[in-house]
PDB file of C-alpha atoms in Angstrom:
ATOM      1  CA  UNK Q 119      45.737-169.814  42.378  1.00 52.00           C
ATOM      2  CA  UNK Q 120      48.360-168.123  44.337  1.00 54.00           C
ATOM      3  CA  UNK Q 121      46.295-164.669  43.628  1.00 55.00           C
ATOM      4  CA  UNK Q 122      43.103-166.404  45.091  1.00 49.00           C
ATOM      5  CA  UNK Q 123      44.495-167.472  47.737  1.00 61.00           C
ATOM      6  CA  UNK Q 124      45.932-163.533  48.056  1.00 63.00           C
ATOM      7  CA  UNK Q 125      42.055-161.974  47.600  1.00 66.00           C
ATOM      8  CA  UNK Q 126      40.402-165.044  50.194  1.00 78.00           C
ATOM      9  CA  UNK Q 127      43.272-164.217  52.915  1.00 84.00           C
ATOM     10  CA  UNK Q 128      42.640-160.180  52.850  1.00 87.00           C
ATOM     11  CA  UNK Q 129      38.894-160.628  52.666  1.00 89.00           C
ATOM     12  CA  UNK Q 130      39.177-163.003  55.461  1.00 91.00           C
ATOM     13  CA  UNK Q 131      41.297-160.774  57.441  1.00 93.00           C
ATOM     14  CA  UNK Q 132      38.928-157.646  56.483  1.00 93.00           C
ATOM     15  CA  UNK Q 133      36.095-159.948  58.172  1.00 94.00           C
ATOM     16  CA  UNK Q 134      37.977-160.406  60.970  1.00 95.00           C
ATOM     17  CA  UNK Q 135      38.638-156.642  61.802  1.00 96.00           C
ATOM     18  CA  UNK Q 136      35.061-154.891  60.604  1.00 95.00           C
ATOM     19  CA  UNK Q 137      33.862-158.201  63.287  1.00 96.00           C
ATOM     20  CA  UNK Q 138      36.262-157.297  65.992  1.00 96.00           C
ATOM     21  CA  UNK Q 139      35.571-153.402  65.496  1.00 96.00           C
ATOM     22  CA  UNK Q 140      32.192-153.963  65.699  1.00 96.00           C
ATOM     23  CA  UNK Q 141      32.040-155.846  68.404  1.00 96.00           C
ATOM     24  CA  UNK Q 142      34.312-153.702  70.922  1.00 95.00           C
ATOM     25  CA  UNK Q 143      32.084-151.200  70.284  1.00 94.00           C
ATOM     26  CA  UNK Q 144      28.815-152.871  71.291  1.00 93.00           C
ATOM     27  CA  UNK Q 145      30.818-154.056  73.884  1.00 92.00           C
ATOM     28  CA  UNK Q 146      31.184-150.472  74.826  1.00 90.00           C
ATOM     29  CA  UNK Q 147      27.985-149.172  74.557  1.00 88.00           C
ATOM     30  CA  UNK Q 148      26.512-151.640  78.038  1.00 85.00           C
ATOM     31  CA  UNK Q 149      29.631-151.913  79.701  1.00 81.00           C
ATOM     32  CA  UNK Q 150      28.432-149.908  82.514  1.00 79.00           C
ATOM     33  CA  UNK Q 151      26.090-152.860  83.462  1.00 77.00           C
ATOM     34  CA  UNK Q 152      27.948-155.420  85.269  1.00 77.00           C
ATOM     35  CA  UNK Q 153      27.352-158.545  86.526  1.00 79.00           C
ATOM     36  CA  UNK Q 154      26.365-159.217  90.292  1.00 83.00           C
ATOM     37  CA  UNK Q 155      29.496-160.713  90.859  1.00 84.00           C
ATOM     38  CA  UNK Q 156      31.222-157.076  89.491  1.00 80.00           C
ATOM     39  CA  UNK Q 157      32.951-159.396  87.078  1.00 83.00           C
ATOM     40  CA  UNK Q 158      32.018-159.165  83.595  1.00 81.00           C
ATOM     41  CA  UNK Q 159      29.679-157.094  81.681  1.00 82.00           C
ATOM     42  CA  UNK Q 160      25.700-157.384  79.995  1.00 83.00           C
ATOM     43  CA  UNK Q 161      26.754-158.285  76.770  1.00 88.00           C
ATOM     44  CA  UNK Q 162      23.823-158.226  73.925  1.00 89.00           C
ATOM     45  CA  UNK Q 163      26.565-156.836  71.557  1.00 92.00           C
ATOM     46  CA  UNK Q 164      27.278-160.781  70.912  1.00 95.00           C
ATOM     47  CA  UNK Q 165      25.059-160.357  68.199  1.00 95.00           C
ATOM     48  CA  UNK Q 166      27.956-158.711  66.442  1.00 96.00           C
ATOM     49  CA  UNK Q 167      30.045-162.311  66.465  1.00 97.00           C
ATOM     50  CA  UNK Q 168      26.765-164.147  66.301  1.00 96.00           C
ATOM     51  CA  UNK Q 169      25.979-162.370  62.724  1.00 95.00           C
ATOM     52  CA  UNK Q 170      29.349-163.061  61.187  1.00 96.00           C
ATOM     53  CA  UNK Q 171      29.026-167.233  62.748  1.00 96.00           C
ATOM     54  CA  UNK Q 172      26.258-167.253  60.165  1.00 94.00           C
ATOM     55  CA  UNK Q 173      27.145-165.453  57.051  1.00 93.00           C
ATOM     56  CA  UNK Q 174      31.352-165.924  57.529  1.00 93.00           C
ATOM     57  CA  UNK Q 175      33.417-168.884  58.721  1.00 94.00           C
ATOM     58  CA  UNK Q 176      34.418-170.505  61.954  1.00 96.00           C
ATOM     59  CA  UNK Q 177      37.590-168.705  62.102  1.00 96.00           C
ATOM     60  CA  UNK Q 178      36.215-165.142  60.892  1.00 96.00           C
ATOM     61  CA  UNK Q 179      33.446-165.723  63.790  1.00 96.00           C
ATOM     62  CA  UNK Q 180      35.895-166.870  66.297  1.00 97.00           C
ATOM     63  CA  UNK Q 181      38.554-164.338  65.652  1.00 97.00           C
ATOM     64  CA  UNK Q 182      36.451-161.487  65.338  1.00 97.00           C
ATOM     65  CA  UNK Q 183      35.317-162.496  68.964  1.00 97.00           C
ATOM     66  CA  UNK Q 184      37.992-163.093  70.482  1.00 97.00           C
ATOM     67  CA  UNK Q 185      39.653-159.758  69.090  1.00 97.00           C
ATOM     68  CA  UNK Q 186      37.175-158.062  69.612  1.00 96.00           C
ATOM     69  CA  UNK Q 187      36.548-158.952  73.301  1.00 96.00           C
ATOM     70  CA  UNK Q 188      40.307-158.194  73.532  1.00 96.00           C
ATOM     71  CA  UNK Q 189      39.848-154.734  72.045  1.00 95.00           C
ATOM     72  CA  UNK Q 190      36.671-153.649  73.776  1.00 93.00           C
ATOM     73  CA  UNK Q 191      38.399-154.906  77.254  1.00 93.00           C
ATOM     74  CA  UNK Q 192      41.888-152.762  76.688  1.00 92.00           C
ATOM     75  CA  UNK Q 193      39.608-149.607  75.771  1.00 91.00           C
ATOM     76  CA  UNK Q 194      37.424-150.243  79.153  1.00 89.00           C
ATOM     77  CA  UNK Q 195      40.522-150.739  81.229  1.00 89.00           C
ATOM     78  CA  UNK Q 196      41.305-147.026  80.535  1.00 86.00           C
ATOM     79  CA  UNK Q 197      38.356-146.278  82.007  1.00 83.00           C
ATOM     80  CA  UNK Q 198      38.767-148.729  85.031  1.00 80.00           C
ATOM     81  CA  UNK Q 199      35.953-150.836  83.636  1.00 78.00           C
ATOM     82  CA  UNK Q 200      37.655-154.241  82.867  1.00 83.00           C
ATOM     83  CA  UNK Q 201      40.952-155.988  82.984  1.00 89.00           C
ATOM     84  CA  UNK Q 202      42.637-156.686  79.688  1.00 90.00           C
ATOM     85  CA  UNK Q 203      45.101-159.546  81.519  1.00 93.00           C
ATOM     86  CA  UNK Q 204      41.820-161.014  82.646  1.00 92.00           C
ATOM     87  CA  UNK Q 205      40.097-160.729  79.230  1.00 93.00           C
ATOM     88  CA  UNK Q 206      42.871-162.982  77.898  1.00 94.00           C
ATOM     89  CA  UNK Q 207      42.584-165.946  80.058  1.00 94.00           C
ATOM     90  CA  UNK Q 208      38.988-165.828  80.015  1.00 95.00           C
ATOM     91  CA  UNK Q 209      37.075-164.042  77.345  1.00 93.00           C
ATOM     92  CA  UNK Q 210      39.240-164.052  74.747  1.00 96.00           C
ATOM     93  CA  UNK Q 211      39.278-168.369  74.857  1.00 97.00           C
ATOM     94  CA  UNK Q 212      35.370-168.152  75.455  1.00 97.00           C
ATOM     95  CA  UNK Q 213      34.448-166.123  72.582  1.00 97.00           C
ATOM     96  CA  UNK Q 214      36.807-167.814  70.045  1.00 98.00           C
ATOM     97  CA  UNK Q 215      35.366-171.059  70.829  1.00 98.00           C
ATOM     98  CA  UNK Q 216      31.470-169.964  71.391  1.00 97.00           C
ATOM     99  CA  UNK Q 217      31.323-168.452  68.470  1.00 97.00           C
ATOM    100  CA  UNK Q 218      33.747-170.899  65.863  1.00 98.00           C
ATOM    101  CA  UNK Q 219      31.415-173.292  67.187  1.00 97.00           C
ATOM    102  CA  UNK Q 220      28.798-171.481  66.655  1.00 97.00           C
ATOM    103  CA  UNK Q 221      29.330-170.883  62.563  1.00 96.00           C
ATOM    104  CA  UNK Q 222      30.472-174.432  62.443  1.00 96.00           C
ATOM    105  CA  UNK Q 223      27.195-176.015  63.878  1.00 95.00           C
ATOM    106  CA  UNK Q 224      25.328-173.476  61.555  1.00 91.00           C
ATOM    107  CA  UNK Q 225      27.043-174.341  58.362  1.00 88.00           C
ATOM    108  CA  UNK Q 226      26.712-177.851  59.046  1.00 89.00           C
ATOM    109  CA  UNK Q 227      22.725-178.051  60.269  1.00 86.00           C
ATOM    110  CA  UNK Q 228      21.058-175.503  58.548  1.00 81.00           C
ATOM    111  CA  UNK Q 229      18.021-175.348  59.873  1.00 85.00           C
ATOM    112  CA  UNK Q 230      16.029-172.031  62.401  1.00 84.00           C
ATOM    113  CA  UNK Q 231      15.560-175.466  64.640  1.00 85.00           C
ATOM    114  CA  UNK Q 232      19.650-176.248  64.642  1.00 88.00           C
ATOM    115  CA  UNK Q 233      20.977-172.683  65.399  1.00 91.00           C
ATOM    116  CA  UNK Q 234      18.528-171.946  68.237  1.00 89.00           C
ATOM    117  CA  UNK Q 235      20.517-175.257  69.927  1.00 91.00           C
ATOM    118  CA  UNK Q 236      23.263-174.634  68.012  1.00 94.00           C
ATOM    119  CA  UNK Q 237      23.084-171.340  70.113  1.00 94.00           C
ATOM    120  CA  UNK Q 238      22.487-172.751  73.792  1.00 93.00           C
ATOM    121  CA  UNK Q 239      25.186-174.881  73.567  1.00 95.00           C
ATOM    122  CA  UNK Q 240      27.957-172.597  72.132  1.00 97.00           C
ATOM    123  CA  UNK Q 241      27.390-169.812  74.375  1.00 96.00           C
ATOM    124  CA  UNK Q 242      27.160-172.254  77.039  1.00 96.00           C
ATOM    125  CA  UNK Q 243      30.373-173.501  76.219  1.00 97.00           C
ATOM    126  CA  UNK Q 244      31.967-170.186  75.771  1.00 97.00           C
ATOM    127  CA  UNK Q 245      30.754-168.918  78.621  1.00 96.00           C
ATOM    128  CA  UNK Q 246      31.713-171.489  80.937  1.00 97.00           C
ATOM    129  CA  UNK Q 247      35.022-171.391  79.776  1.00 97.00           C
ATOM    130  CA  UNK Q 248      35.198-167.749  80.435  1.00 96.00           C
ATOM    131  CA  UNK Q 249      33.951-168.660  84.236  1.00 95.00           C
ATOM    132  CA  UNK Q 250      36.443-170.821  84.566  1.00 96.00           C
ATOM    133  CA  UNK Q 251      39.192-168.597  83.505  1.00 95.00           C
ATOM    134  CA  UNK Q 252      37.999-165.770  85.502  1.00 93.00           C
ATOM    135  CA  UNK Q 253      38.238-167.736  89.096  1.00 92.00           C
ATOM    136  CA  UNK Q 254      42.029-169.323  87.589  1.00 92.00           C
ATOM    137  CA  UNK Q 255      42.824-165.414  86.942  1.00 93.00           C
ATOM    138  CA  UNK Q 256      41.331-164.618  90.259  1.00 91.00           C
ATOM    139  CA  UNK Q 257      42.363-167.690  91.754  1.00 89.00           C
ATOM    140  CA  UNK Q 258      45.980-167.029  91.458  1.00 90.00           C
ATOM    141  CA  UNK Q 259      46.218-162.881  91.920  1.00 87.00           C
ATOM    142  CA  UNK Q 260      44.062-162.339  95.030  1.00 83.00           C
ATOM    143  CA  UNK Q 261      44.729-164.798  97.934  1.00 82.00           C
ATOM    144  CA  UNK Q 262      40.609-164.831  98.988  1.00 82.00           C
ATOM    145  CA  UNK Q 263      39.572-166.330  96.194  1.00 83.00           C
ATOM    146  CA  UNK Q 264      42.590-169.565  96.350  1.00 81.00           C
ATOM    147  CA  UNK Q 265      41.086-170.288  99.711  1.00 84.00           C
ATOM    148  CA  UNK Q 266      37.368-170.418  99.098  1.00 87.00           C
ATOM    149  CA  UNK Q 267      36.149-174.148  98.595  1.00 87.00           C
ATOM    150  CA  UNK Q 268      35.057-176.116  95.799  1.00 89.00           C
ATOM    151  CA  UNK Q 269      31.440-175.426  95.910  1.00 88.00           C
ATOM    152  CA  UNK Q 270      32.103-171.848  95.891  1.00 88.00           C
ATOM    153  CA  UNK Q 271      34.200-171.829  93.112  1.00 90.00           C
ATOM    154  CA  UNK Q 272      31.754-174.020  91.352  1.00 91.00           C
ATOM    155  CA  UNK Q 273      28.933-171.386  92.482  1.00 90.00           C
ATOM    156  CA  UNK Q 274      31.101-168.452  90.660  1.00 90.00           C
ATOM    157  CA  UNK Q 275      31.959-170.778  87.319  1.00 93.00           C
ATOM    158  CA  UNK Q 276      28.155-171.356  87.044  1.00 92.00           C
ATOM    159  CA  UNK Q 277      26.448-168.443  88.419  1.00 90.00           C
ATOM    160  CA  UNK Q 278      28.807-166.204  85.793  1.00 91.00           C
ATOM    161  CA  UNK Q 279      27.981-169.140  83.143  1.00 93.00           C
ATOM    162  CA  UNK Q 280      23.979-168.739  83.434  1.00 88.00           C
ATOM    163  CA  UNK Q 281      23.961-164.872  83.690  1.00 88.00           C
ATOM    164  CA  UNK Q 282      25.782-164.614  80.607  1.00 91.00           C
ATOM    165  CA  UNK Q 283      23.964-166.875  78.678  1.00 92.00           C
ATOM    166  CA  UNK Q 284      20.507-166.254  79.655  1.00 87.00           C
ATOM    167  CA  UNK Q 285      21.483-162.183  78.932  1.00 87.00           C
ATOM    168  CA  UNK Q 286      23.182-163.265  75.686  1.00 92.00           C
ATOM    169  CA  UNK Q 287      20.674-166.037  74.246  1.00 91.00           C
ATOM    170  CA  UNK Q 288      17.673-163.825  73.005  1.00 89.00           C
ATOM    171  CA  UNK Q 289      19.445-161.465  71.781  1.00 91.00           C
ATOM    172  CA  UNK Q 290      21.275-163.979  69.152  1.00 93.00           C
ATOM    173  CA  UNK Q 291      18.226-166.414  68.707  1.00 90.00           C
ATOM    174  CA  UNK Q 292      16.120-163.482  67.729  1.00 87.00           C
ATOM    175  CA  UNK Q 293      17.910-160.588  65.851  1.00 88.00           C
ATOM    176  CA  UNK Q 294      20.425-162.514  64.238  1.00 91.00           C
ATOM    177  CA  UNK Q 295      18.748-164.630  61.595  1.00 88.00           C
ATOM    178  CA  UNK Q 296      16.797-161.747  61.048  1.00 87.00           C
ATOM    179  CA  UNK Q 297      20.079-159.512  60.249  1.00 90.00           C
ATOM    180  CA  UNK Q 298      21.223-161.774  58.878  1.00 89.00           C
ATOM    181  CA  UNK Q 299      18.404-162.687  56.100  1.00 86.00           C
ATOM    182  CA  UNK Q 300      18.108-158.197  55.253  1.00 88.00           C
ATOM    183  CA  UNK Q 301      21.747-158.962  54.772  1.00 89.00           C
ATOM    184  CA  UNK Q 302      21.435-161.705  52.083  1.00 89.00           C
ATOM    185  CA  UNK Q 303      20.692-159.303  48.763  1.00 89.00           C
ATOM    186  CA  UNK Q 304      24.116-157.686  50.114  1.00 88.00           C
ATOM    187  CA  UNK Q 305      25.906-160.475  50.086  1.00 87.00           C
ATOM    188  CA  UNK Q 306      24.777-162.171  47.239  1.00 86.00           C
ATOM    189  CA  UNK Q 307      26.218-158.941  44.938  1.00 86.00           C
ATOM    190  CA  UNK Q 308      29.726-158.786  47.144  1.00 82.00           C
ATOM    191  CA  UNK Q 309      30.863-161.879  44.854  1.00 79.00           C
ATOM    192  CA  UNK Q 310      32.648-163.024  48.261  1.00 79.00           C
ATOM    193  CA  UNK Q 311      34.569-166.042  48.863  1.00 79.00           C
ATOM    194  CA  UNK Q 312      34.044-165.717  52.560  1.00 84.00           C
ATOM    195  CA  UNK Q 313      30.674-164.646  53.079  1.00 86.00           C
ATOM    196  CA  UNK Q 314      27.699-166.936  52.316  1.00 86.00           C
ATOM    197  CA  UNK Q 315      23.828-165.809  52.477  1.00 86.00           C
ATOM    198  CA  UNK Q 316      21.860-167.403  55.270  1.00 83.00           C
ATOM    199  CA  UNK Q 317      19.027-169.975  53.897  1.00 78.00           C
ATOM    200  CA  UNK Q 318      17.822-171.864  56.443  1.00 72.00           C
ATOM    201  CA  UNK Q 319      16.267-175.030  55.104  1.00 63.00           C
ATOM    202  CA  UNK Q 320      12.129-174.699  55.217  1.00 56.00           C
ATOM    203  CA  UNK Q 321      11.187-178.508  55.112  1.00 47.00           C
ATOM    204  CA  UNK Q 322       9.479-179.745  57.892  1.00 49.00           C
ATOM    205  CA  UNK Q 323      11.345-176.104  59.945  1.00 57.00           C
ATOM    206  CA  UNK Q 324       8.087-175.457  61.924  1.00 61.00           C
ATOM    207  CA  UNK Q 325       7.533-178.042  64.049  1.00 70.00           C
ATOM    208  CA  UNK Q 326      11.386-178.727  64.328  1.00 76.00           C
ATOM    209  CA  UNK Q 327      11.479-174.654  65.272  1.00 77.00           C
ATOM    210  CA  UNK Q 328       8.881-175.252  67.916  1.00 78.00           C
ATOM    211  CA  UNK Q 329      10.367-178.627  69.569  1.00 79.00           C
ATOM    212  CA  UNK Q 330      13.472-176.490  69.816  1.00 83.00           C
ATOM    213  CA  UNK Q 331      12.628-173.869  71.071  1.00 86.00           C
ATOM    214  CA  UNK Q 332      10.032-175.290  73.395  1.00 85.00           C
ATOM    215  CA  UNK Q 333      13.544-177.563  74.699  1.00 86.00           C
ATOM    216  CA  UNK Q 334      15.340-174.817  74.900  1.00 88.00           C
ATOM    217  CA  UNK Q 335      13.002-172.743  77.295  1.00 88.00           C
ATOM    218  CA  UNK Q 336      12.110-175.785  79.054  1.00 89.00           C
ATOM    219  CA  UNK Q 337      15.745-176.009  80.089  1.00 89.00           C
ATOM    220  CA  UNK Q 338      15.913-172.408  81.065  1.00 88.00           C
ATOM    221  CA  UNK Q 339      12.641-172.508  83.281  1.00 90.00           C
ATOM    222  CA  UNK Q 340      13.932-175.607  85.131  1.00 90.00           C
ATOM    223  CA  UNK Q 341      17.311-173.528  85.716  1.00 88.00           C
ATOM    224  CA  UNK Q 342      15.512-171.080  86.861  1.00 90.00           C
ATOM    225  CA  UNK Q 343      13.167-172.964  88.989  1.00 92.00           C
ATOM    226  CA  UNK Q 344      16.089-174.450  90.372  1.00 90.00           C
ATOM    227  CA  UNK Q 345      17.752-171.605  91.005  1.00 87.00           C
ATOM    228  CA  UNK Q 346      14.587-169.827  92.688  1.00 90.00           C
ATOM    229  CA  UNK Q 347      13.069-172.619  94.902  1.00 88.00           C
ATOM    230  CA  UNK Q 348      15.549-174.734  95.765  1.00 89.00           C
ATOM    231  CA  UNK Q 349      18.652-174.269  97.863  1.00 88.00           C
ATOM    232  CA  UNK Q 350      21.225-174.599  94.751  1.00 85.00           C
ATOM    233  CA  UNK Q 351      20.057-170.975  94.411  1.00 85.00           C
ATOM    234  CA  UNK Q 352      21.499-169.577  97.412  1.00 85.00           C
ATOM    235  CA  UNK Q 353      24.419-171.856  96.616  1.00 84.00           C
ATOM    236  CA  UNK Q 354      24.949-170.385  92.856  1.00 83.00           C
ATOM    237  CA  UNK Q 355      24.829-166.623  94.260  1.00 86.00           C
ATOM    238  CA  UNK Q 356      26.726-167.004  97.615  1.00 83.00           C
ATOM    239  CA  UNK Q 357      29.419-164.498  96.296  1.00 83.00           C
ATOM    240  CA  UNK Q 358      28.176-162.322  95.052  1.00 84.00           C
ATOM    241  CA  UNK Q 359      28.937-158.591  95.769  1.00 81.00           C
ATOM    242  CA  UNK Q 360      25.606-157.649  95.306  1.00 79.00           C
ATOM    243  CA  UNK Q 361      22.586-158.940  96.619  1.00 83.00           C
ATOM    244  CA  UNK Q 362      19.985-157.025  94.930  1.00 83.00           C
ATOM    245  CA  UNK Q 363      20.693-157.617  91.625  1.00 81.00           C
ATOM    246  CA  UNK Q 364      19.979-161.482  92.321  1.00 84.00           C
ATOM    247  CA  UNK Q 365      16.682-161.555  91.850  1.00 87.00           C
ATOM    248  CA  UNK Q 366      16.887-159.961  88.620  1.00 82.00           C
ATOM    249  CA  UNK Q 367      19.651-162.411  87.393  1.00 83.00           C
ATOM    250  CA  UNK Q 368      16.626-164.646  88.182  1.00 86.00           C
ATOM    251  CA  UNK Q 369      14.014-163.151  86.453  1.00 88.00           C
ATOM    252  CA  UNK Q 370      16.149-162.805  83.827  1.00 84.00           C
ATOM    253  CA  UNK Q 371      16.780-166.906  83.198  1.00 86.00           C
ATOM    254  CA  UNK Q 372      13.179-167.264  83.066  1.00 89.00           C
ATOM    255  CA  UNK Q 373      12.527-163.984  80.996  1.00 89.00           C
ATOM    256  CA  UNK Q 374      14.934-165.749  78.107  1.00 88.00           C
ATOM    257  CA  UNK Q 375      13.173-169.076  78.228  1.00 87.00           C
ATOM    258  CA  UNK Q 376      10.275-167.451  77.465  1.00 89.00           C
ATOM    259  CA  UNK Q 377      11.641-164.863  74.587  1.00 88.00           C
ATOM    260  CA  UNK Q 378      12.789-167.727  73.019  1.00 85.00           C
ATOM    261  CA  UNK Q 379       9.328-170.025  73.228  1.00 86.00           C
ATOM    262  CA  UNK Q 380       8.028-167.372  72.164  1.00 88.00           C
ATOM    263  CA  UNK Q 381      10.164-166.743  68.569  1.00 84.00           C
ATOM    264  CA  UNK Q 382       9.700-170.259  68.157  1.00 81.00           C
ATOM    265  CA  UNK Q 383       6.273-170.087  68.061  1.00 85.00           C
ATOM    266  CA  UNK Q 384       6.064-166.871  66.463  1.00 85.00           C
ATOM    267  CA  UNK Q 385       8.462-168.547  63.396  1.00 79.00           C
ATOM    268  CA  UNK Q 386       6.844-171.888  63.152  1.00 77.00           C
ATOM    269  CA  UNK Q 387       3.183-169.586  62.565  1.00 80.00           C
ATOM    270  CA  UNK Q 388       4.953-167.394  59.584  1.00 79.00           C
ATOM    271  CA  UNK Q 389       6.476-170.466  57.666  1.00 70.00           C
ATOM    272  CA  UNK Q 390       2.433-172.146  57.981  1.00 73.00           C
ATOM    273  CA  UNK Q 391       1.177-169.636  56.673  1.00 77.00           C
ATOM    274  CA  UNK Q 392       3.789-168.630  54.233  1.00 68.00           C
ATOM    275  CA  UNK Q 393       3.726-172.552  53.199  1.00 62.00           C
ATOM    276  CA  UNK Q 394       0.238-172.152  53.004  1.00 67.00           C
ATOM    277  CA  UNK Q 395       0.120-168.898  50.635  1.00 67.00           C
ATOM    278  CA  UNK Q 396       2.634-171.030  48.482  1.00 57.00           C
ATOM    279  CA  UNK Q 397       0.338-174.265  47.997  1.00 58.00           C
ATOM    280  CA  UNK Q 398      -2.702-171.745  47.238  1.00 58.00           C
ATOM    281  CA  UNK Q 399      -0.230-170.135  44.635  1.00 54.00           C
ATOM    282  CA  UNK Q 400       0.760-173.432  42.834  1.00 49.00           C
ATOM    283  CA  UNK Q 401      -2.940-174.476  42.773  1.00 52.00           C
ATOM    284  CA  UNK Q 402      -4.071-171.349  41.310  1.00 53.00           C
ATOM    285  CA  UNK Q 403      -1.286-170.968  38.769  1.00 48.00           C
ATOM    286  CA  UNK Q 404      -2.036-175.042  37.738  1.00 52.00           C
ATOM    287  CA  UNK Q 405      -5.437-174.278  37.635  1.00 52.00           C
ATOM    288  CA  UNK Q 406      -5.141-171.502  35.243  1.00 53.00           C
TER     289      UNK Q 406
END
C-alpha cells in the first residue's frame, strides 16, 4: 500500500511539472500580445491545463496551472513582460481554480455537451478572479487606481474577465477533446493511476452538443451585442490604454460565439452519421 501510495504521489507530481512546463512555455510563445488594458497576455496556451483537466485530476490540472502561470510570469519578468508579484495574487488563484474546476466538472458529467459549459463557466470563474486580483494588486501599489470609482473598477474586473475568456474559450472547446481523444491509445498502455482516457458518453450527445453550444454562443453574442451597441460598452473599456485594440476585443467576443456554434454543429453532424454507419453495420451483420 505504502509503495502505491509512493508510485501515485511521483506520477502525480511528474503530471504536475510536464503540465506546468508546458504551459510556461505556451505562455511564452504569445506573450508579446497583450491585452488593451497592457495587463495580461493572449493566452491560447490554456489548452496546455485544459488537456491535463481532462485526462488527469483536479489537483494535477489546477497545479499545473497555477505553476505554470507562476513559471511562465517569473521568465517574462526578465524580459519586462509581466510581474511575478502580480501573477501570484491574480493568476496563480485563477488558474488553480479554472482549471480544478474544470477536470472536476469533466470527470463528473462526461458528456462533449458538459465540458463545452463545463468550460464557460470555469474560465469564467478563473478569470474573474484573476481581474479581481489584478485591480487589489493595482489597487494597493499605484495610488490612481485606489481612487478610481466603483464602476471603473468594475469596468477593469469585467472587461479583463471577457477578453480572456472569449480569447481562451475556442481554443479549449475545440482542440482539447480532440488532443485529448489522439491521446487515449497513449494512455491506455501508460498503466497510470493518474491519467484516465477521455470517453465522452455518445447517448443522446448530439442534440445535447448542439443546445450547448448554441447556449453558449448565444451568451457570447448578447455580450457582445451589449458591449457594441449599448453604452455598457464604453463603460467596460473606459480604461483602457489603448483604444484601437477595442474593437477587436469586440470582434473577438462575437468571433468565439460563433467558433463554438460552429464545433457544436460540426460534432453533433459526425456522431449522426457515425450513429448512423453503426445501425447500418448491426443490420447488415444481423442480416447475414
Amino acid at each position: 500500500m505504502d509503495r502505491f501510495k509512493s508510485k501515485t504521489s511521483v506520477e502525480r507530481m511528474a503530471l504536475i511539472a510536464i503540465s506546468a512546463s508546458l504551459y510556461a512555455a505556451a505562455i511564452a510563445v504569445t506573450s508579446p500580445i497583450p491585452t488593451p488594458w497592457g495587463i495580461g497576455h493572449f493566452r491560447p496556451g490554456v489548452i496546455v491545463p485544459a488537456l491535463f483537466a481532462l485526462i488527469s485530476t483536479p489537483m494535477v490540472a489546477g497545479m499545473g496551472a497555477a505553476i505554470g502561470t507562476f513559471i511562465g510570469s517569473f521568465i517574462l519578468s526578465l524580459f519586462g513582460l509581466s510581474n511575478p508579484v502580480l501573477s501570484l495574487v491574480s493568476g496563480v488563484p485563477g488558474n488553480f481554480i479554472a482549471f480544478y474546476l474544470l477536470s472536476f466538472l469533466s470527470y463528473r458529467y462526461r458528456s462533449l455537451a458538459a465540458f463545452i459549459a463545463s468550460s464557460l463557466i470555469s474560465l469564467f470563474i478563473g478569470n474573474i478572479i484573476a481581474a479581481s486580483g489584478v485591480l487589489l494588486y493595482y489597487s494597493t501599489v499605484t495610488p490612481l487606481w485606489l481612487s478610481w470609482t466603483i464602476e471603473a473598477k468594475l469596468s477593469v474586473i469585467i472587461g479583463l474577465t471577457l477578453f480572456w475568456v472569449t480569447t481562451m474559450l475556442p481554443f479549449v472547446v475545440t482542440l482539447t477533446p480532440v488532443i485529448a481523444g489522439a491521446l487515449n491509445p497513449i494512455i491506455s498502455n501508460l498503466n497510470s493511476s493518474m491519467l484516465r482516457r477521455v470517453e465522452f458518453t455518445k447517448i443522446g450527445s448530439g442534440s445535447r452538443t448542439i443546445y450547448s453550444s448554441l447556449i453558449v454562443a448565444l451568451i457570447l453574442i448578447l455580450v457582445y451585442i451589449t458591449a457594441t451597441l449599448t453604452p455598457i460598452g464604453d463603460i467596460l473599456f473606459a480604461k483602457v490604454i489603448k483604444p484601437e485594440y477595442t474593437p477587436w476585443v469586440k470582434t473577438l467576443i462575437l468571433i468565439s460565439g460563433l467558433v463554438t456554434l460552429v464545433f457544436g454543429i460540426a460534432v453533433s453532424v459526425m456522431l449522426k452519421i457515425e450513429s448512423k454507419i453503426n445501425s447500418s453495420s448491426i443490420r447488415t451483420y444481423t442480416d447475414s
